[in-house]
PDB file of C-alpha atoms in Angstrom:
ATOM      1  CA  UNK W   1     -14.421 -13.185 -11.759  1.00 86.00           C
ATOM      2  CA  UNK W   2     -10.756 -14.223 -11.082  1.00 94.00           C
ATOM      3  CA  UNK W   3      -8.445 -14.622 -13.573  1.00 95.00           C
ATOM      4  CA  UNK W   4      -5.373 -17.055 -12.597  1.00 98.00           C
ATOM      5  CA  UNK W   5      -2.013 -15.218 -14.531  1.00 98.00           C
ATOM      6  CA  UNK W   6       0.530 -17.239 -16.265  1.00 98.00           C
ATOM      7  CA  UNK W   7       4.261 -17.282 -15.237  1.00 98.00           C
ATOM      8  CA  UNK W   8       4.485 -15.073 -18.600  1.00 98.00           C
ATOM      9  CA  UNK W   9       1.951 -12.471 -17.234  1.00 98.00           C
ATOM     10  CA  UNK W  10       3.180 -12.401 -13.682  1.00 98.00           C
ATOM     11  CA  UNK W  11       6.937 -12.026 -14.900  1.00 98.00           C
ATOM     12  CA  UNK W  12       5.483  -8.727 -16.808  1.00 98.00           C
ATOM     13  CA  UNK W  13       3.554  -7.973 -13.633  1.00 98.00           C
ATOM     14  CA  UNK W  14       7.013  -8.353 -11.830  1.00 98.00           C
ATOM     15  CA  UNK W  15       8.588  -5.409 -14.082  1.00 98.00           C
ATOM     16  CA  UNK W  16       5.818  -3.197 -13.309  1.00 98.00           C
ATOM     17  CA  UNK W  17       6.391  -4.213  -9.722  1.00 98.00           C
ATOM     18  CA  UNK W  18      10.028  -3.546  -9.743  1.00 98.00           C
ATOM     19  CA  UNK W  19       9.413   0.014 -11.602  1.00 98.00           C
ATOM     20  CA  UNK W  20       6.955   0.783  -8.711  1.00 98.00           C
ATOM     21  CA  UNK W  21       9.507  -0.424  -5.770  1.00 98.00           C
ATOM     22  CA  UNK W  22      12.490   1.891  -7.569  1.00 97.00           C
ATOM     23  CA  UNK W  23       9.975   4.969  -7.727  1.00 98.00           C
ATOM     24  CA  UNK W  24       8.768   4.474  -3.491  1.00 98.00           C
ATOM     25  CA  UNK W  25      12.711   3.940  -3.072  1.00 97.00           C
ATOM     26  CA  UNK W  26      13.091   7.581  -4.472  1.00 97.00           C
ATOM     27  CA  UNK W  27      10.249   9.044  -2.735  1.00 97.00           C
ATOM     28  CA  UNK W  28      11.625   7.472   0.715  1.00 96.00           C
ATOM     29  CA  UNK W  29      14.878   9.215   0.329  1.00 96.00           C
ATOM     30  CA  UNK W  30      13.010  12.669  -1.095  1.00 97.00           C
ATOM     31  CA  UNK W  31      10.718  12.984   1.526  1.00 98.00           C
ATOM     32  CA  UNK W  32      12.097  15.378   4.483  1.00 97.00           C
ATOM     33  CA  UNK W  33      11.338  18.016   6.719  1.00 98.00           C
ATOM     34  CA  UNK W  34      10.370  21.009   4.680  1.00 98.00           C
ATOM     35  CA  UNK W  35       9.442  19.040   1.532  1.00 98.00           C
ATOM     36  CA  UNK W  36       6.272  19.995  -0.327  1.00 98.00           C
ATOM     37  CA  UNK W  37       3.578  16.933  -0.994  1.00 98.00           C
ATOM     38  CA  UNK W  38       2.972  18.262  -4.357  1.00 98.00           C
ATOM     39  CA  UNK W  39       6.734  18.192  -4.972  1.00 98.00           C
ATOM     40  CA  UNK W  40       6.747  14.324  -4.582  1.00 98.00           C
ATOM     41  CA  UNK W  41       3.484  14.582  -6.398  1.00 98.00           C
ATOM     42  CA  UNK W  42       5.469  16.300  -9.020  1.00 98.00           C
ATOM     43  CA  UNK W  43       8.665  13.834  -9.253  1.00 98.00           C
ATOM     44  CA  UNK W  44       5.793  10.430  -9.527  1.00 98.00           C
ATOM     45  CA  UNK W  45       4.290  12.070 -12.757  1.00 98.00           C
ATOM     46  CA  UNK W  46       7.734  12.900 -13.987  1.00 98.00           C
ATOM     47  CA  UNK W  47       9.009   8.959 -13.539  1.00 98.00           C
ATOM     48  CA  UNK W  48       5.569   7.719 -15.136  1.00 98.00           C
ATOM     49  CA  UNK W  49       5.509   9.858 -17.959  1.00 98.00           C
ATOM     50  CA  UNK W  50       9.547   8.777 -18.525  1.00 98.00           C
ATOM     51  CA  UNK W  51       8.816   5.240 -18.335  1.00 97.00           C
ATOM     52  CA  UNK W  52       5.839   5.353 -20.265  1.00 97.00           C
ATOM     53  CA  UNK W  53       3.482   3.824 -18.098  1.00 98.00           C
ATOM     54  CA  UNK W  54      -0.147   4.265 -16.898  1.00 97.00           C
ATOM     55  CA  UNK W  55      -1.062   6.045 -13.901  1.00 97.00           C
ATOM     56  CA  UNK W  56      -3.775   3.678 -11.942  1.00 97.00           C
ATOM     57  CA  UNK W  57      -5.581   6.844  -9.933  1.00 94.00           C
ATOM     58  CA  UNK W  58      -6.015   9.121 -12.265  1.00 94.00           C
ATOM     59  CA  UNK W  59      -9.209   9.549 -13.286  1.00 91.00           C
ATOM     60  CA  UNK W  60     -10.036   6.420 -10.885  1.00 89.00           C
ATOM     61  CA  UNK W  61     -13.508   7.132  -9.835  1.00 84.00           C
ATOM     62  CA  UNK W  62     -15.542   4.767  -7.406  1.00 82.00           C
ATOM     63  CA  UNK W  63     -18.263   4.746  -5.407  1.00 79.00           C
ATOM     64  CA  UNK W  64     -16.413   5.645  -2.361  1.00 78.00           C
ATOM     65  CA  UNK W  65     -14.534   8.814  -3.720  1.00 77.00           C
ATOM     66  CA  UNK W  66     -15.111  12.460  -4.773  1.00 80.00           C
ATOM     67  CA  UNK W  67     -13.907  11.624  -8.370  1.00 77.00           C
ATOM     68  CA  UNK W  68     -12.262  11.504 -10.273  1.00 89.00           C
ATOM     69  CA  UNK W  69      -9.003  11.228  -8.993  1.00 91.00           C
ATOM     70  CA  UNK W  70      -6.627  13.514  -9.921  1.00 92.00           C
ATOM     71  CA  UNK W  71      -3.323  12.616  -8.734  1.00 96.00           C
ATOM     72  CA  UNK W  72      -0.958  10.072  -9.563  1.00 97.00           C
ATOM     73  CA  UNK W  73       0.230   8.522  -5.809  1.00 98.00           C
ATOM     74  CA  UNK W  74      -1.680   8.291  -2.717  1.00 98.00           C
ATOM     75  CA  UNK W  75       0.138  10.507   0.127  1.00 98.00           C
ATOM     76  CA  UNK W  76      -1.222  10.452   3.904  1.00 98.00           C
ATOM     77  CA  UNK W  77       0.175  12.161   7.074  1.00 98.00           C
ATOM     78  CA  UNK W  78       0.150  11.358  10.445  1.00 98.00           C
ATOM     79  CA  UNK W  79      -3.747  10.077  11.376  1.00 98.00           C
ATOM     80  CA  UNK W  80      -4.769   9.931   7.500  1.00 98.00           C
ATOM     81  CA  UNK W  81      -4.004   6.751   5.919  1.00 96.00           C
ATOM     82  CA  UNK W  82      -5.150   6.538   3.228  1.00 97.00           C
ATOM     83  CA  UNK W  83      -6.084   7.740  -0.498  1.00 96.00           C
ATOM     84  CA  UNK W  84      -4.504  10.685   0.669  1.00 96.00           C
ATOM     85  CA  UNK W  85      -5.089  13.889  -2.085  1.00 95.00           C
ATOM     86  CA  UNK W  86      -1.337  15.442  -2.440  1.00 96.00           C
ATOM     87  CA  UNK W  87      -2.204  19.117  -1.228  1.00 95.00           C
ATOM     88  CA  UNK W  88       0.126  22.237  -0.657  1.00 97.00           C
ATOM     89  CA  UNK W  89       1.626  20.361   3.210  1.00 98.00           C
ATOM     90  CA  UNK W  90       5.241  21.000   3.562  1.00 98.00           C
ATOM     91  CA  UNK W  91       6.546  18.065   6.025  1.00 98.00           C
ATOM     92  CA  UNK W  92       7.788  18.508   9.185  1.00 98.00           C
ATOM     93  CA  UNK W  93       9.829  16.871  11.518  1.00 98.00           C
ATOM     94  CA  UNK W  94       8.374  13.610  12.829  1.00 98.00           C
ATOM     95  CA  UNK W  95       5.404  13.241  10.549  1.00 98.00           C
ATOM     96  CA  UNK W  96       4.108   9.950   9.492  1.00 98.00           C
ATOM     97  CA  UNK W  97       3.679   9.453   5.617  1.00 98.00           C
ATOM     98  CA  UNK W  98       1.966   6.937   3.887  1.00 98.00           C
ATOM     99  CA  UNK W  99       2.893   6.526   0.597  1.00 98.00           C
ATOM    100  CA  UNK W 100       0.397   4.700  -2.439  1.00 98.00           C
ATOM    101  CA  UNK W 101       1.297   4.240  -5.681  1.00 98.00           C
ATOM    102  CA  UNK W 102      -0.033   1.836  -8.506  1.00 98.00           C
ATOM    103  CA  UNK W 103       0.584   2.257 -12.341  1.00 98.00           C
ATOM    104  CA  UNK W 104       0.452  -0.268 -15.156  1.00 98.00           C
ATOM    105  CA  UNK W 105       3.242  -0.682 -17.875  1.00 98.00           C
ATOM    106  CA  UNK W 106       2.195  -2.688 -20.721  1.00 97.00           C
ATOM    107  CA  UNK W 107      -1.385  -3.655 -19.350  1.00 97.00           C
ATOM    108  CA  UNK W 108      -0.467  -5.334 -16.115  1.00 98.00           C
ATOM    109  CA  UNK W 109      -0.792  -3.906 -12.998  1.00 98.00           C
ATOM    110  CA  UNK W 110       1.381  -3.663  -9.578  1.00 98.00           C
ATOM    111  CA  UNK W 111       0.478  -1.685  -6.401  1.00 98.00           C
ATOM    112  CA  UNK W 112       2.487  -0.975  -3.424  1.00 98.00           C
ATOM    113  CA  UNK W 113       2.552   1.552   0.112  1.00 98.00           C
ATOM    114  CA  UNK W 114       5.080   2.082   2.136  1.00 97.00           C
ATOM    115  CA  UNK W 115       5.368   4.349   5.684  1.00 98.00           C
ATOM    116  CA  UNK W 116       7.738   6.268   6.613  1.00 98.00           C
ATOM    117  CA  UNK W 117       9.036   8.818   9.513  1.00 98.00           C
ATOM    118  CA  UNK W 118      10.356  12.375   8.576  1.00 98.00           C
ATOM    119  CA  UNK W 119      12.961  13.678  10.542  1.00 97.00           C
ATOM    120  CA  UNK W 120      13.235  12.484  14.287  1.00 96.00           C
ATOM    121  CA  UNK W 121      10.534   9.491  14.965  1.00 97.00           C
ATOM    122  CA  UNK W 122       8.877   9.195  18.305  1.00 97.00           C
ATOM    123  CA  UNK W 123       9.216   5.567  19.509  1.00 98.00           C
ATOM    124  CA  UNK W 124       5.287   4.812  19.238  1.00 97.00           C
ATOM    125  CA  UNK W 125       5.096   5.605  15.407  1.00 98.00           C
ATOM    126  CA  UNK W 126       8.058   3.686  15.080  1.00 98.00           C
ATOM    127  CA  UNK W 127       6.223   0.882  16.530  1.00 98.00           C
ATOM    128  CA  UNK W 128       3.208   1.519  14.589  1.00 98.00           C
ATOM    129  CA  UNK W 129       5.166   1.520  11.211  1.00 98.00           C
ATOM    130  CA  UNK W 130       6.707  -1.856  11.988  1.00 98.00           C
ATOM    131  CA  UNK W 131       3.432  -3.655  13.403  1.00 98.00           C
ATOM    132  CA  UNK W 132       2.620  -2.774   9.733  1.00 98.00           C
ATOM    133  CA  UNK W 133       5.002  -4.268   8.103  1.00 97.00           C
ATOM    134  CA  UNK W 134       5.279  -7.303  10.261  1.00 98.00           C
ATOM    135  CA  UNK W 135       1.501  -8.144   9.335  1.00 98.00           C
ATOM    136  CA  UNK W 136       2.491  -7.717   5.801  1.00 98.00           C
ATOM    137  CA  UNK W 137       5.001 -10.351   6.027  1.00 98.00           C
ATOM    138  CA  UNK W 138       3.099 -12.759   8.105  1.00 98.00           C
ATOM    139  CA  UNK W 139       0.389 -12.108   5.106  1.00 98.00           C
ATOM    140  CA  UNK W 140       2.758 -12.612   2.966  1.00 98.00           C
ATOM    141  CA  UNK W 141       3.725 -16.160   4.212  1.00 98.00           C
ATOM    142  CA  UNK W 142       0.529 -17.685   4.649  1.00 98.00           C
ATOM    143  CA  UNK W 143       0.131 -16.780   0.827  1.00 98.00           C
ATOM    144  CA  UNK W 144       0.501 -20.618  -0.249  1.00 98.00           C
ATOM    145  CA  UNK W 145      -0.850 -22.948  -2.435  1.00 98.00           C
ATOM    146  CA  UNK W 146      -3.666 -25.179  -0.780  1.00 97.00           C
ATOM    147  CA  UNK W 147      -4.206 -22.114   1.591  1.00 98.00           C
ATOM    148  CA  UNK W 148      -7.083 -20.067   1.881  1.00 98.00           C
ATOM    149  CA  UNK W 149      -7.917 -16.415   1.257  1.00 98.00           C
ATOM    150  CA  UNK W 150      -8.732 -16.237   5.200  1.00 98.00           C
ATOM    151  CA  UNK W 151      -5.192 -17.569   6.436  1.00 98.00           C
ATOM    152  CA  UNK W 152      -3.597 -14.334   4.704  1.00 98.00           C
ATOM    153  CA  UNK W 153      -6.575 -12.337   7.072  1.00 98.00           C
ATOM    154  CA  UNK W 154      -5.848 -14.318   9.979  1.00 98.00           C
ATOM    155  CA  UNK W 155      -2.218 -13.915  10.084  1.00 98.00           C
ATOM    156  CA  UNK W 156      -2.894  -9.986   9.396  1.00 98.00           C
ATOM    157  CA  UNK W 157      -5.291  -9.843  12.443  1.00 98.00           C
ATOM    158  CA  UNK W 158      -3.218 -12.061  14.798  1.00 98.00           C
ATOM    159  CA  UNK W 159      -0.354  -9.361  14.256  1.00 98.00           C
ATOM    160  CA  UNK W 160      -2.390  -6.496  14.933  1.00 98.00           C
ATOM    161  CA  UNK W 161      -3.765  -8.067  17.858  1.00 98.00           C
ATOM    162  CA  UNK W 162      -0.269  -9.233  19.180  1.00 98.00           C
ATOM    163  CA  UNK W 163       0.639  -5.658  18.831  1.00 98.00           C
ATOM    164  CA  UNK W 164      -2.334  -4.295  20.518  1.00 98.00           C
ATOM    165  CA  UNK W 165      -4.106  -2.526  17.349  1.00 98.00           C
ATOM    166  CA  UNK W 166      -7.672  -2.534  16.179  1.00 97.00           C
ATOM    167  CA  UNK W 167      -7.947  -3.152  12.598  1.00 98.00           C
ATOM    168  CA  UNK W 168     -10.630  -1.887  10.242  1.00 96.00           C
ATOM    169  CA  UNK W 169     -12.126  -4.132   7.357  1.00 94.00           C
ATOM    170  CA  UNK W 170     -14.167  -1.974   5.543  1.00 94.00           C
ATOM    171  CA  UNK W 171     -10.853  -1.053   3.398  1.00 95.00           C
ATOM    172  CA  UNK W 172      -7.657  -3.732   2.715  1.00 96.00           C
ATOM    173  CA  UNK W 173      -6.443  -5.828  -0.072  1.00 97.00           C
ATOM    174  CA  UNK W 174      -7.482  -6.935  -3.151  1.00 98.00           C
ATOM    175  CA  UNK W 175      -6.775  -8.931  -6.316  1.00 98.00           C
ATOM    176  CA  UNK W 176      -5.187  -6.882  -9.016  1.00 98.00           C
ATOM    177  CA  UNK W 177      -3.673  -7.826 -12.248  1.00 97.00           C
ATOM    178  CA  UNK W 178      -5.057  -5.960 -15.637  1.00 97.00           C
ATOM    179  CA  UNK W 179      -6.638  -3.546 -13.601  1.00 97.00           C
ATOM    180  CA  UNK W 180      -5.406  -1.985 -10.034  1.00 96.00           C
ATOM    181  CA  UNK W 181      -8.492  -3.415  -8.248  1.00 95.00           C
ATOM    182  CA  UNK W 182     -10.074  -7.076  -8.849  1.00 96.00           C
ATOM    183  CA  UNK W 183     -11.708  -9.992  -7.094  1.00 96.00           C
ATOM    184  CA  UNK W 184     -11.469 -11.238  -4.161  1.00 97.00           C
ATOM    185  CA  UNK W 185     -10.610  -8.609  -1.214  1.00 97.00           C
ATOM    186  CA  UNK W 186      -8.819  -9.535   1.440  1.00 98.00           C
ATOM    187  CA  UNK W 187      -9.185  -8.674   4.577  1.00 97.00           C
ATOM    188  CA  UNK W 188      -6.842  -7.341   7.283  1.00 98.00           C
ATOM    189  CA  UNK W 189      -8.615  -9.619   9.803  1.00 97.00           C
ATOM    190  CA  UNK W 190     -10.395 -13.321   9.514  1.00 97.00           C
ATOM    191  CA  UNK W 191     -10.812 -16.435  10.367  1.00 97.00           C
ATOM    192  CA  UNK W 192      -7.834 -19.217   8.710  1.00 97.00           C
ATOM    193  CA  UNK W 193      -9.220 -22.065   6.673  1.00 97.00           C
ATOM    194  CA  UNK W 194     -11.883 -19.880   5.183  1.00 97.00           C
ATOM    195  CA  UNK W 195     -12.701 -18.228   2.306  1.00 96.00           C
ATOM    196  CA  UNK W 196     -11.386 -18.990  -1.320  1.00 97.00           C
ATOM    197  CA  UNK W 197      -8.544 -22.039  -1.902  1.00 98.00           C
ATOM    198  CA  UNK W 198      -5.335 -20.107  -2.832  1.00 98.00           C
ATOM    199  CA  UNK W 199      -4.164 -21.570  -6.352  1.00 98.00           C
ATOM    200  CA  UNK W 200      -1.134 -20.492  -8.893  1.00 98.00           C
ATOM    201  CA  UNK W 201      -1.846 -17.926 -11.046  1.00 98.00           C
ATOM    202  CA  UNK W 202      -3.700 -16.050  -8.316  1.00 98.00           C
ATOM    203  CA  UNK W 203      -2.182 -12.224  -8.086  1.00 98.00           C
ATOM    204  CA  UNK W 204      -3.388 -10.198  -4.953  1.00 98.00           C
ATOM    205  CA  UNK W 205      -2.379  -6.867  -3.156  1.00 98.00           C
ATOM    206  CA  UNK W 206      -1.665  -7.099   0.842  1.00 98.00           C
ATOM    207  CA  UNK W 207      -2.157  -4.421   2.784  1.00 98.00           C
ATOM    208  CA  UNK W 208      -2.516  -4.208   6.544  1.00 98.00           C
ATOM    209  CA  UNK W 209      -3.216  -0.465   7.579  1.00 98.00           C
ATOM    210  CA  UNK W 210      -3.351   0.202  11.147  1.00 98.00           C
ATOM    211  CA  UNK W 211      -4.506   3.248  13.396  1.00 98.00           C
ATOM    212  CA  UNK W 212      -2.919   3.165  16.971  1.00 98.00           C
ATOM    213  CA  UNK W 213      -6.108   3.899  18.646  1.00 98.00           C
ATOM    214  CA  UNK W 214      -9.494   3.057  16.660  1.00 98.00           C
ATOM    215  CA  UNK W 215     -10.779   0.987  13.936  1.00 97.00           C
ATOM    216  CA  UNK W 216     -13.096   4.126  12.623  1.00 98.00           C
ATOM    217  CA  UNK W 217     -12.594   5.799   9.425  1.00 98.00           C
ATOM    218  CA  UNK W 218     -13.872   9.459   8.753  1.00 97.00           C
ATOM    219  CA  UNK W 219     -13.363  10.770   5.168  1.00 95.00           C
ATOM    220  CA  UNK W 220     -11.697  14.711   4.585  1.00 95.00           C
ATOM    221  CA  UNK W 221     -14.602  17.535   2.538  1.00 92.00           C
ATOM    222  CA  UNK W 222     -12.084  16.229  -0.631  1.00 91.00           C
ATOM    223  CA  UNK W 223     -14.184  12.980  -0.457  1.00 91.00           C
ATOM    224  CA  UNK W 224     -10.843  10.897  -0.854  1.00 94.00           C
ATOM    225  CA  UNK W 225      -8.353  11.030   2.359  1.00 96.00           C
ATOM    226  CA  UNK W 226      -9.258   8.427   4.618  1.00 97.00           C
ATOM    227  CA  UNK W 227      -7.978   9.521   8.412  1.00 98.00           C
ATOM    228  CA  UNK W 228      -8.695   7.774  11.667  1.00 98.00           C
ATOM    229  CA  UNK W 229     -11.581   8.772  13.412  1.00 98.00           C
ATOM    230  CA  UNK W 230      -9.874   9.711  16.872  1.00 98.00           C
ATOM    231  CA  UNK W 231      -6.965  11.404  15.531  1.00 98.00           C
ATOM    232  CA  UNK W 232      -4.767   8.792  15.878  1.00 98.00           C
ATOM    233  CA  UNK W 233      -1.315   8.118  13.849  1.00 98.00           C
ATOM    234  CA  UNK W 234      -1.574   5.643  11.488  1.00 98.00           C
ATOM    235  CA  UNK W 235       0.634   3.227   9.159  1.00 98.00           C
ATOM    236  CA  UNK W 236       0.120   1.364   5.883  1.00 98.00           C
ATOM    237  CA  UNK W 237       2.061  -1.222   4.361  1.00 98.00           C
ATOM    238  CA  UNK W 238       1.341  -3.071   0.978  1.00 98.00           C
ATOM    239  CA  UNK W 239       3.144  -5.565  -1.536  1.00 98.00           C
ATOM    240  CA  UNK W 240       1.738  -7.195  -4.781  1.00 98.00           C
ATOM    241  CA  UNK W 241       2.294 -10.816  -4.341  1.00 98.00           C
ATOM    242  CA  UNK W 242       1.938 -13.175  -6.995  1.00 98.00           C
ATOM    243  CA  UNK W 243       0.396 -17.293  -5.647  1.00 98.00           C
ATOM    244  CA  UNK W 244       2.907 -19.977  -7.245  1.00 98.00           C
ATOM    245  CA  UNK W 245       3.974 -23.240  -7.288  1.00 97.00           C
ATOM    246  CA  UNK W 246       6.950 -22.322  -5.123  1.00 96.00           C
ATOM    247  CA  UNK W 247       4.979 -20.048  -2.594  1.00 96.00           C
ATOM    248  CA  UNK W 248       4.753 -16.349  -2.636  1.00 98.00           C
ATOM    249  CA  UNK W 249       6.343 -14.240  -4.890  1.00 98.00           C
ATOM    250  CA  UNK W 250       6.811 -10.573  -3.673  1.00 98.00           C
ATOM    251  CA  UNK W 251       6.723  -8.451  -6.869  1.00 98.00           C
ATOM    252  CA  UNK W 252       7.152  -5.099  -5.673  1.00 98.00           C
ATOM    253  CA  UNK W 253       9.970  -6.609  -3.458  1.00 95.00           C
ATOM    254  CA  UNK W 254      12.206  -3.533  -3.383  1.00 90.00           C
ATOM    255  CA  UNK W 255      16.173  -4.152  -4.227  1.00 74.00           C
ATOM    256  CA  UNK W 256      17.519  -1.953  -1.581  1.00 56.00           C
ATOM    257  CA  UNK W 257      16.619  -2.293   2.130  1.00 52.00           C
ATOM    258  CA  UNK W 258      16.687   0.667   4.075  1.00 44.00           C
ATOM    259  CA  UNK W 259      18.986   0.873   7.106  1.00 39.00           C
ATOM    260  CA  UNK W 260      16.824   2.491   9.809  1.00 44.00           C
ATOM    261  CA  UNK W 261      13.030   2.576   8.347  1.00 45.00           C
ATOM    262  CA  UNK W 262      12.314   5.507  11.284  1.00 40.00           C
ATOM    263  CA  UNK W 263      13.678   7.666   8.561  1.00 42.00           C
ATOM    264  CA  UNK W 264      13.879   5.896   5.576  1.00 41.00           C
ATOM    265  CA  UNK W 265      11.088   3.939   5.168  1.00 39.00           C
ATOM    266  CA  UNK W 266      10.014   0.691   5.662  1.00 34.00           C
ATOM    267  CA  UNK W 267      12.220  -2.697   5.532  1.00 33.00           C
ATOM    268  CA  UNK W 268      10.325  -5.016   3.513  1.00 36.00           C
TER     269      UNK W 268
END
C-alpha cells in the first residue's frame, strides 16, 4: 500500500531530512586517512541519541540480512557498496566510502548516502562518484507530477549507460515515509512511461549505486555488506525526495556544498 503524505507530514519529513544531511556533512569532513569506521560509527549514535531520534537499522532485520542489524549507519569501502557492517578498518589514503544513514524523528522517516574519496582520489573513482550523483539528479528531475515511476528508472539507467556502467536492479530505491522502507521500489534502470503515475503526496528514496565493472552482487560471511562481484570500486548516491505540486522536493538536500567532492564528498 502507498500512502500519499500531506504538505504537514512531508514538512516533518523535511526536518528529519535536514538532521540526516547535517550528520553526512559531519561524517564527510571526519572521515580521513587513518580514521577508524567504528569511530564514525561512534559519532552517528552520539548525534542520534542527542537529537532524540530513532535509528532506522538497528535491529532492522529482513530477509536479505544476517539480522538483526546492529549498527546505526551503513559504511562501505572501495568494491562494497552497500549495507556495509562498521568493523575495526582504519581508512587509508584513496579509499572509496559509501556512507548510509536513515533515522526517524517524530515518526517520519528520511534516508540518504553519500560517497566520498579519502585522501588523494584516483581520477576513475572520481568519475565513478560523480556518474552517481549525476543519475541521482537526472532521477531526481524526472520526479514530476503526471510522470511515472519508470521515467525516474529510465533517467537512472540512461546515465549509467552514458557513463559506461552496468547497473544492478536487484537492490535501489524505495518509498519511505513512517517506516525507512515502503512501496513501490524503484529501480536504477527501466523503461519511461511505465510503471505507477507519480502523484503529490508520494515520498520515495533515489538511489543509483554503481560498480565500475559488473552488475553482480556477492554478500560478506556478516550476511549484510553488499560488494561487487569482480572487485570492482563502487559508488552510491541517495536523496529522499518528496512528489509535489511544484515538482521535486529534495529533503535531505544538504545546506553546504562541498568544494571538491574527491575529498569531501559528494555535491548534491
Amino acid at each position: 500500500m502507498i500512502e500519499l503524505k500531506s504538505p504537514a507530514e512531508i514538512e516533518r519529513m523535511h526536518v528529519t531530512g535536514q538532521f540526516v544531511s547535517q550528520v553526512l556533512d559531519e561524517l564527510s569532513d571526519l572521515a580521513a586517512v587513518g580514521v577508524n569506521l567504528l569511530d564514525l560509527e561512534h559519532h552517528v549514535r552520539g548525534r542520534i541519541r542527542q537529537r532524540g531520534a530513532q535509528s532506522c537499522y538497528w535491529d532492522y532485520d529482513p530477509s536479505f540480512g544476517k539480522g538483526p542489524f546492529r549498527n546505526v549507519i551503513c559504511l562501505s569501502v572501495n568494491d562494497a557498496v552497500l549495507h556495509g557492517l562498521p568493523r575495526d578498518y582504519t581508512l587509508r589514503d584513496g579509499d572509496v566510502m559509501s556512507m548510509d544513514l536513515a533515522v526517524g524523528i517524530g515518526g517520519w522517516v528520511a534516508d540518504s548516502a553519500l560517497t566520498i574519496i579519502v585522501g588523494t582520489p584516483a581520477d576513475e573513482d572520481l568519475r565513478l562518484v560523480r556518474a552517481t550523483e549525476d543519475a541521482l539528479e537526472a532521477g531526481i528531475q524526472a520526479a514530476r507530477p503526471g510522470n511515472r515511476l519508470g521515467d525516474i528508472s529510465a533517467a537512472i539507467g540512461a546515465v549509467a549507460s552514458d557513463y559506461g556502467y552496468p547497473v544492478n536492479t536487484e537492490f535501489g530505491g524505495h518509498g519511505l515515509g513512517r517506516t525507512m522502507h515502503e512501496e513501490p521500489h524503484v529501480l536504477n534502470r527501466g523503461r519511461a512511461g511505465r510503471g505507477l503515475k507519480l502523484q503529490p503526496g508520494l515520498t520515495i528514496a533515489i538511489e543509483p549505486w554503481f560498480a565500475r565493472t559488473t552488475d553482480r552482487i556477492i554478500f560478506d560471511p556478516d550476511g549484510w555488506t553488499i560488494r561487487a562481484a569482480d572487485g570492482s570500486r563502487t559508488a552510491h548516491s541517495e536523496h529522499t525526495v518528496a512528489i509535489t505540486d511544484d515538482g521535486p522536493l529534495v529533503l535531505t538536500r544538504r545546506a553546504r556544498r562541498h568544494a571538491d567532492p574527491a575529498v569531501a564528498g559528494v555535491q548534491v
